[in-house]
Amino acid sequence: MRIAVFSTKSYDREFLQAANSSYGYDLVFFEPHLTRETCGLASGFEAVCVFVNDLLDTDVLKALSEYGIRLVALRCAGFNNVDLVSAAELGITVVRVPAYSPQAVAEHTVALMLSLNRKLHRAYARVREGNFSLEGLLGFNLAGKNVGIIGTGKIGTALAKIITGFGCNVLAFDPYPNPECKAMGVSYTDPSTLFKESDIISLHCPLTPETHHFINSNALKKMKTGVLIINTSRGAVVDTKAVISALKSGKIGYLGLDVYEEEEELFFEDLSNEVIQDDLFARLLTFPNVLITGHQAFFTREALEAIAETTLSNITDFEKSGSCVNQITADRIKK
Ligand code: NAD
């Protein structure tokens, strides 16, 4: 099968080519995102393989359908960039990688927590300048602190395991409490209580209409002054304007972000020679107590190997039987 692979970086090529040695697909790598302007590149292929910031709206899917594309293989878990209703109407199957390494994201979450708390991002720059003063670098012990986890699926559970080991008390909110977390001693509660009692809050729910701007000015009002917030889920779970106000007032003491509401225009590209046009993002960069990474929480060797392997095995399932356990449809996610 000929597959057009969009949004490819050197690391995508490396891991997909290695996994493909046991599949033998004809993979053609394209650097650009899949968009209305670039979808012509898919002409002559049978499937497209895409990532988080590729656009698969009705227009793009119609064009793909005209080229004979019958399969969209996502190299990620999230599928908010695909119009699943149009895909179904056009007879295009959509598959994804539901889990590749929850530990990768959970460990990056802890890295953000510790870096912010112990101000490692500032210490690193200071020491390189020959400044060994400790003024402004005071942190706090994680042991004994209350950590609130929103969403205790695969990543939230992996985080709960790690921070339980640090001696933290774990609170959680999830409409579907996880027995594994309960067995670990995690206390499930409602969002208001979690906001009120947590010293640290970490977001691990999907982006849905219910979770859009879950962290807004109302939620922030309920939180402890000086709260440490980490978002490694999806950018729009947090209302950026509200967190900027809360950072200015001191309500938020520390903010760690791996995702951002408008990240499509920024992340995964080298923009170091350009002027950033997004004023909210630029404002976030000015706070000494904000640490941002560019959607890299998933980015470990183990995760990339798992993404490549599952993507190619999804394609094989589709090729052999026309269906796949990791298929997603407009009405439900096949488990
Ligand atoms: P998962 O499906 O295993 O878990 C999500 C959990 O959120 C589920 O338990 C679900 O019940 C819960 N949930 C749903 N609606 C909720 C709500 N309104 N409030 C609270 N909880 C709610 O998913 P996962 O693998 O743990 O991933 C979680 C999210 O992390 C993904 O949706 C994705 O957006 C994000 N993610 C980010 C990266 C990264 O590199 N930054 C990588 C992978 C995933």
Tab-separated table of N, CA and C in Angstrom, residues 4-109:
chain	number	residue	atom	x	y	z
A	4	ALA	N	0.820	8.256	2.132
A	4	ALA	CA	1.388	9.606	2.202
A	4	ALA	C	1.450	10.012	3.671
A	5	VAL	N	2.667	10.230	4.164
A	5	VAL	CA	2.854	10.539	5.591
A	5	VAL	C	3.106	12.044	5.728
A	6	PHE	N	2.143	12.736	6.348
A	6	PHE	CA	2.239	14.203	6.463
A	6	PHE	C	2.886	14.622	7.790
A	7	SER	N	3.289	15.905	7.853
A	7	SER	CA	3.864	16.510	9.069
A	7	SER	C	5.033	15.698	9.590
A	8	THR	N	5.914	15.286	8.696
A	8	THR	CA	7.001	14.425	9.184
A	8	THR	C	8.247	15.229	9.514
A	9	LYS	N	8.831	14.872	10.619
A	9	LYS	CA	10.120	15.405	11.058
A	9	LYS	C	11.104	14.234	10.955
A	10	SER	N	12.381	14.514	11.209
A	10	SER	CA	13.404	13.464	11.091
A	10	SER	C	13.070	12.279	11.996
A	11	TYR	N	12.554	12.583	13.209
A	11	TYR	CA	12.285	11.493	14.156
A	11	TYR	C	11.105	10.630	13.691
A	12	ASP	N	10.111	11.227	13.021
A	12	ASP	CA	8.994	10.412	12.505
A	12	ASP	C	9.508	9.428	11.461
A	13	ARG	N	10.342	9.953	10.558
A	13	ARG	CA	10.901	9.098	9.488
A	13	ARG	C	11.710	7.962	10.103
A	14	GLU	N	12.572	8.321	11.077
A	14	GLU	CA	13.468	7.310	11.680
A	14	GLU	C	12.653	6.156	12.275
A	15	PHE	N	11.636	6.495	13.086
A	15	PHE	CA	10.919	5.432	13.798
A	15	PHE	C	9.949	4.683	12.877
A	16	LEU	N	9.317	5.391	11.931
A	16	LEU	CA	8.401	4.701	11.011
A	16	LEU	C	9.180	3.783	10.067
A	17	GLN	N	10.341	4.258	9.587
A	17	GLN	CA	11.128	3.414	8.679
A	17	GLN	C	11.623	2.161	9.397
A	18	ALA	N	12.040	2.322	10.663
A	18	ALA	CA	12.523	1.151	11.417
A	18	ALA	C	11.386	0.140	11.596
A	19	ALA	N	10.200	0.617	11.986
A	19	ALA	CA	9.071	-0.305	12.190
A	19	ALA	C	8.643	-0.918	10.857
A	20	ASN	N	8.770	-0.148	9.765
A	20	ASN	CA	8.297	-0.609	8.452
A	20	ASN	C	9.152	-1.743	7.883
A	21	SER	N	10.310	-2.002	8.489
A	21	SER	CA	11.157	-3.086	7.961
A	21	SER	C	10.421	-4.421	8.066
A	22	SER	N	9.478	-4.531	9.028
A	22	SER	CA	8.726	-5.802	9.077
A	22	SER	C	7.338	-5.682	8.438
A	23	TYR	N	7.011	-4.550	7.820
A	23	TYR	CA	5.707	-4.404	7.150
A	23	TYR	C	5.866	-4.225	5.629
A	24	GLY	N	6.874	-3.463	5.228
A	24	GLY	CA	7.154	-3.275	3.806
A	24	GLY	C	6.190	-2.371	3.066
A	25	TYR	N	5.616	-1.384	3.732
A	25	TYR	CA	4.737	-0.428	3.030
A	25	TYR	C	5.568	0.574	2.232
A	26	ASP	N	4.918	1.171	1.229
A	26	ASP	CA	5.579	2.219	0.452
A	26	ASP	C	5.230	3.553	1.134
A	27	LEU	N	6.103	3.983	2.050
A	27	LEU	CA	5.836	5.211	2.813
A	27	LEU	C	6.515	6.385	2.119
A	28	VAL	N	5.743	7.436	1.825
A	28	VAL	CA	6.340	8.639	1.241
A	28	VAL	C	6.140	9.771	2.236
A	29	PHE	N	7.252	10.385	2.655
A	29	PHE	CA	7.208	11.372	3.743
A	29	PHE	C	7.107	12.789	3.197
A	30	PHE	N	6.136	13.523	3.720
A	30	PHE	CA	5.977	14.941	3.366
A	30	PHE	C	6.150	15.780	4.623
A	31	GLU	N	6.917	16.857	4.508
A	31	GLU	CA	7.139	17.724	5.665
A	31	GLU	C	5.914	18.571	6.018
A	32	PRO	N	5.188	19.115	5.013
A	32	PRO	CA	4.074	20.020	5.358
A	32	PRO	C	2.946	19.326	6.105
A	33	HIS	N	2.182	20.154	6.840
A	33	HIS	CA	0.941	19.660	7.423
A	33	HIS	C	-0.031	19.342	6.290
A	34	LEU	N	-0.973	18.459	6.561
A	34	LEU	CA	-2.071	18.236	5.612
A	34	LEU	C	-3.071	19.373	5.810
A	35	THR	N	-3.303	20.143	4.746
A	35	THR	CA	-4.245	21.264	4.793
A	35	THR	C	-5.000	21.298	3.465
A	36	ARG	N	-5.898	22.254	3.317
A	36	ARG	CA	-6.603	22.400	2.027
A	36	ARG	C	-5.599	22.662	0.911
A	37	GLU	N	-4.527	23.402	1.241
A	37	GLU	CA	-3.531	23.766	0.227
A	37	GLU	C	-2.631	22.594	-0.146
A	38	THR	N	-2.367	21.690	0.809
A	38	THR	CA	-1.379	20.630	0.543
A	38	THR	C	-2.011	19.272	0.238
A	39	CYS	N	-3.359	19.170	0.289
A	39	CYS	CA	-3.943	17.818	0.182
A	39	CYS	C	-3.726	17.206	-1.195
A	40	GLY	N	-3.387	18.030	-2.211
A	40	GLY	CA	-3.072	17.493	-3.540
A	40	GLY	C	-1.907	16.514	-3.507
A	41	LEU	N	-1.026	16.644	-2.506
A	41	LEU	CA	0.117	15.730	-2.392
A	41	LEU	C	-0.338	14.279	-2.198
A	42	ALA	N	-1.596	14.106	-1.734
A	42	ALA	CA	-2.094	12.749	-1.448
A	42	ALA	C	-2.596	12.037	-2.699
A	43	SER	N	-2.581	12.731	-3.836
A	43	SER	CA	-3.045	12.105	-5.079
A	43	SER	C	-2.119	10.936	-5.432
A	44	GLY	N	-2.712	9.790	-5.768
A	44	GLY	CA	-1.900	8.625	-6.142
A	44	GLY	C	-1.601	7.697	-4.965
A	45	PHE	N	-2.108	8.060	-3.769
A	45	PHE	CA	-1.895	7.205	-2.596
A	45	PHE	C	-3.205	6.534	-2.195
A	46	GLU	N	-3.076	5.505	-1.341
A	46	GLU	CA	-4.287	4.809	-0.869
A	46	GLU	C	-4.652	5.196	0.564
A	47	ALA	N	-3.663	5.719	1.293
A	47	ALA	CA	-3.922	6.101	2.692
A	47	ALA	C	-3.080	7.323	3.034
A	48	VAL	N	-3.544	8.101	4.037
A	48	VAL	CA	-2.715	9.185	4.577
A	48	VAL	C	-2.446	8.886	6.050
A	49	CYS	N	-1.259	9.292	6.483
A	49	CYS	CA	-0.871	9.115	7.885
A	49	CYS	C	-0.592	10.520	8.420
A	50	VAL	N	-1.267	10.903	9.512
A	50	VAL	CA	-1.255	12.306	9.950
A	50	VAL	C	-1.015	12.432	11.454
A	51	PHE	N	-0.807	13.698	11.899
A	51	PHE	CA	-0.496	13.959	13.313
A	51	PHE	C	-1.431	15.044	13.856
A	52	VAL	N	-1.133	15.524	15.065
A	52	VAL	CA	-2.089	16.365	15.810
A	52	VAL	C	-2.506	17.669	15.130
A	53	ASN	N	-1.600	18.286	14.358
A	53	ASN	CA	-1.947	19.582	13.778
A	53	ASN	C	-2.272	19.518	12.292
A	54	ASP	N	-2.522	18.332	11.759
A	54	ASP	CA	-3.026	18.218	10.385
A	54	ASP	C	-4.527	18.469	10.418
A	55	LEU	N	-5.025	19.102	9.343
A	55	LEU	CA	-6.445	19.473	9.316
A	55	LEU	C	-7.204	18.513	8.409
A	56	LEU	N	-8.189	17.823	8.992
A	56	LEU	CA	-9.007	16.908	8.180
A	56	LEU	C	-10.460	17.336	8.305
A	57	ASP	N	-10.761	18.519	7.741
A	57	ASP	CA	-12.135	19.009	7.748
A	57	ASP	C	-12.865	18.462	6.514
A	58	THR	N	-14.128	18.880	6.333
A	58	THR	CA	-14.925	18.337	5.229
A	58	THR	C	-14.238	18.535	3.884
A	59	ASP	N	-13.692	19.736	3.641
A	59	ASP	CA	-13.085	20.021	2.336
A	59	ASP	C	-11.892	19.111	2.064
A	60	VAL	N	-11.043	18.969	3.077
A	60	VAL	CA	-9.848	18.134	2.896
A	60	VAL	C	-10.267	16.676	2.692
A	61	LEU	N	-11.226	16.219	3.502
A	61	LEU	CA	-11.663	14.819	3.380
A	61	LEU	C	-12.305	14.553	2.016
A	62	LYS	N	-13.074	15.540	1.512
A	62	LYS	CA	-13.691	15.372	0.178
A	62	LYS	C	-12.608	15.218	-0.881
A	63	ALA	N	-11.589	16.088	-0.786
A	63	ALA	CA	-10.494	16.013	-1.761
A	63	ALA	C	-9.793	14.662	-1.655
A	64	LEU	N	-9.536	14.214	-0.425
A	64	LEU	CA	-8.858	12.921	-0.235
A	64	LEU	C	-9.692	11.792	-0.841
A	65	SER	N	-11.013	11.877	-0.625
A	65	SER	CA	-11.904	10.845	-1.143
A	65	SER	C	-11.832	10.800	-2.674
A	66	GLU	N	-11.785	11.992	-3.294
A	66	GLU	CA	-11.692	12.030	-4.771
A	66	GLU	C	-10.395	11.394	-5.269
A	67	TYR	N	-9.318	11.484	-4.458
A	67	TYR	CA	-8.044	10.857	-4.859
A	67	TYR	C	-8.069	9.352	-4.594
A	68	GLY	N	-9.148	8.852	-3.971
A	68	GLY	CA	-9.235	7.408	-3.702
A	68	GLY	C	-8.721	6.997	-2.332
A	69	ILE	N	-8.471	7.994	-1.445
A	69	ILE	CA	-8.003	7.654	-0.087
A	69	ILE	C	-9.154	7.023	0.684
A	70	ARG	N	-8.885	5.863	1.291
A	70	ARG	CA	-9.921	5.167	2.070
A	70	ARG	C	-9.553	5.072	3.550
A	71	LEU	N	-8.324	5.483	3.891
A	71	LEU	CA	-7.880	5.334	5.284
A	71	LEU	C	-7.094	6.555	5.749
A	72	VAL	N	-7.480	7.048	6.940
A	72	VAL	CA	-6.691	8.077	7.624
A	72	VAL	C	-6.112	7.419	8.869
A	73	ALA	N	-4.779	7.342	8.931
A	73	ALA	CA	-4.130	6.723	10.105
A	73	ALA	C	-3.482	7.822	10.937
A	74	LEU	N	-4.081	8.095	12.104
A	74	LEU	CA	-3.534	9.116	13.010
A	74	LEU	C	-2.366	8.520	13.784
A	75	ARG	N	-1.287	9.310	13.927
A	75	ARG	CA	-0.146	8.842	14.732
A	75	ARG	C	-0.264	9.374	16.161
A	76	CYS	N	-1.477	9.554	16.643
A	76	CYS	CA	-1.697	10.126	17.977
A	76	CYS	C	-3.011	9.581	18.525
A	77	ALA	N	-3.285	9.926	19.795
A	77	ALA	CA	-4.515	9.459	20.444
A	77	ALA	C	-5.679	10.413	20.158
A	78	GLY	N	-5.418	11.727	20.249
A	78	GLY	CA	-6.469	12.740	20.073
A	78	GLY	C	-6.933	12.784	18.624
A	79	PHE	N	-8.224	13.107	18.415
A	79	PHE	CA	-8.749	13.136	17.037
A	79	PHE	C	-9.661	14.347	16.837
A	80	ASN	N	-9.439	15.410	17.652
A	80	ASN	CA	-10.262	16.616	17.551
A	80	ASN	C	-10.033	17.369	16.235
A	81	ASN	N	-8.982	17.004	15.469
A	81	ASN	CA	-8.686	17.652	14.181
A	81	ASN	C	-9.325	16.936	12.991
A	82	VAL	N	-10.141	15.897	13.260
A	82	VAL	CA	-10.767	15.138	12.163
A	82	VAL	C	-12.282	15.280	12.234
A	83	ASP	N	-12.916	15.628	11.100
A	83	ASP	CA	-14.380	15.662	11.042
A	83	ASP	C	-14.865	14.225	10.796
A	84	LEU	N	-15.191	13.550	11.896
A	84	LEU	CA	-15.524	12.123	11.809
A	84	LEU	C	-16.842	11.884	11.070
A	85	VAL	N	-17.762	12.845	11.139
A	85	VAL	CA	-19.053	12.686	10.448
A	85	VAL	C	-18.807	12.689	8.943
A	86	SER	N	-18.027	13.669	8.468
A	86	SER	CA	-17.725	13.724	7.029
A	86	SER	C	-16.957	12.489	6.595
A	87	ALA	N	-15.998	12.045	7.420
A	87	ALA	CA	-15.210	10.854	7.063
A	87	ALA	C	-16.151	9.669	6.857
A	88	ALA	N	-17.123	9.510	7.771
A	88	ALA	CA	-18.059	8.376	7.662
A	88	ALA	C	-18.886	8.514	6.390
A	89	GLU	N	-19.381	9.726	6.119
A	89	GLU	CA	-20.209	9.938	4.921
A	89	GLU	C	-19.431	9.606	3.643
A	90	LEU	N	-18.123	9.881	3.675
A	90	LEU	CA	-17.293	9.654	2.484
A	90	LEU	C	-16.720	8.238	2.431
A	91	GLY	N	-17.020	7.453	3.455
A	91	GLY	CA	-16.527	6.068	3.485
A	91	GLY	C	-15.037	5.972	3.807
A	92	ILE	N	-14.532	6.980	4.522
A	92	ILE	CA	-13.112	6.943	4.903
A	92	ILE	C	-12.997	6.423	6.335
A	93	THR	N	-12.178	5.401	6.531
A	93	THR	CA	-11.955	4.844	7.875
A	93	THR	C	-10.870	5.668	8.574
A	94	VAL	N	-11.091	5.936	9.878
A	94	VAL	CA	-10.109	6.697	10.660
A	94	VAL	C	-9.627	5.810	11.805
A	95	VAL	N	-8.311	5.645	11.912
A	95	VAL	CA	-7.743	4.857	13.014
A	95	VAL	C	-6.746	5.720	13.779
A	96	ARG	N	-6.498	5.361	15.028
A	96	ARG	CA	-5.594	6.167	15.855
A	96	ARG	C	-4.732	5.256	16.724
A	97	VAL	N	-3.857	5.900	17.515
A	97	VAL	CA	-3.020	5.158	18.466
A	97	VAL	C	-3.517	5.548	19.862
A	98	PRO	N	-4.415	4.745	20.449
A	98	PRO	CA	-5.074	5.190	21.685
A	98	PRO	C	-4.126	5.323	22.875
A	99	ALA	N	-3.100	4.481	22.924
A	99	ALA	CA	-2.151	4.565	24.048
A	99	ALA	C	-0.788	4.178	23.537
A	100	TYR	N	0.217	4.989	23.826
A	100	TYR	CA	1.568	4.587	23.403
A	100	TYR	C	2.515	4.579	24.574
A	101	SER	N	2.453	5.597	25.416
A	101	SER	CA	3.283	5.562	26.624
A	101	SER	C	2.741	6.566	27.616
A	102	PRO	N	1.765	6.151	28.435
A	102	PRO	CA	1.254	7.070	29.453
A	102	PRO	C	2.363	7.541	30.384
A	103	GLN	N	3.378	6.663	30.592
A	103	GLN	CA	4.482	7.040	31.489
A	103	GLN	C	5.258	8.236	30.934
A	104	ALA	N	5.396	8.290	29.592
A	104	ALA	CA	6.149	9.410	28.999
A	104	ALA	C	5.514	10.737	29.412
A	105	VAL	N	4.179	10.821	29.313
A	105	VAL	CA	3.490	12.082	29.623
A	105	VAL	C	3.490	12.325	31.134
A	106	ALA	N	3.265	11.260	31.913
A	106	ALA	CA	3.243	11.416	33.377
A	106	ALA	C	4.611	11.873	33.884
A	107	GLU	N	5.681	11.298	33.332
A	107	GLU	CA	7.028	11.672	33.787
A	107	GLU	C	7.348	13.120	33.402
A	108	HIS	N	6.899	13.544	32.218
A	108	HIS	CA	7.139	14.946	31.818
A	108	HIS	C	6.356	15.898	32.739
A	109	THR	N	5.177	15.463	33.143
A	109	THR	CA	4.363	16.255	34.068
A	109	THR	C	5.127	16.475	35.375
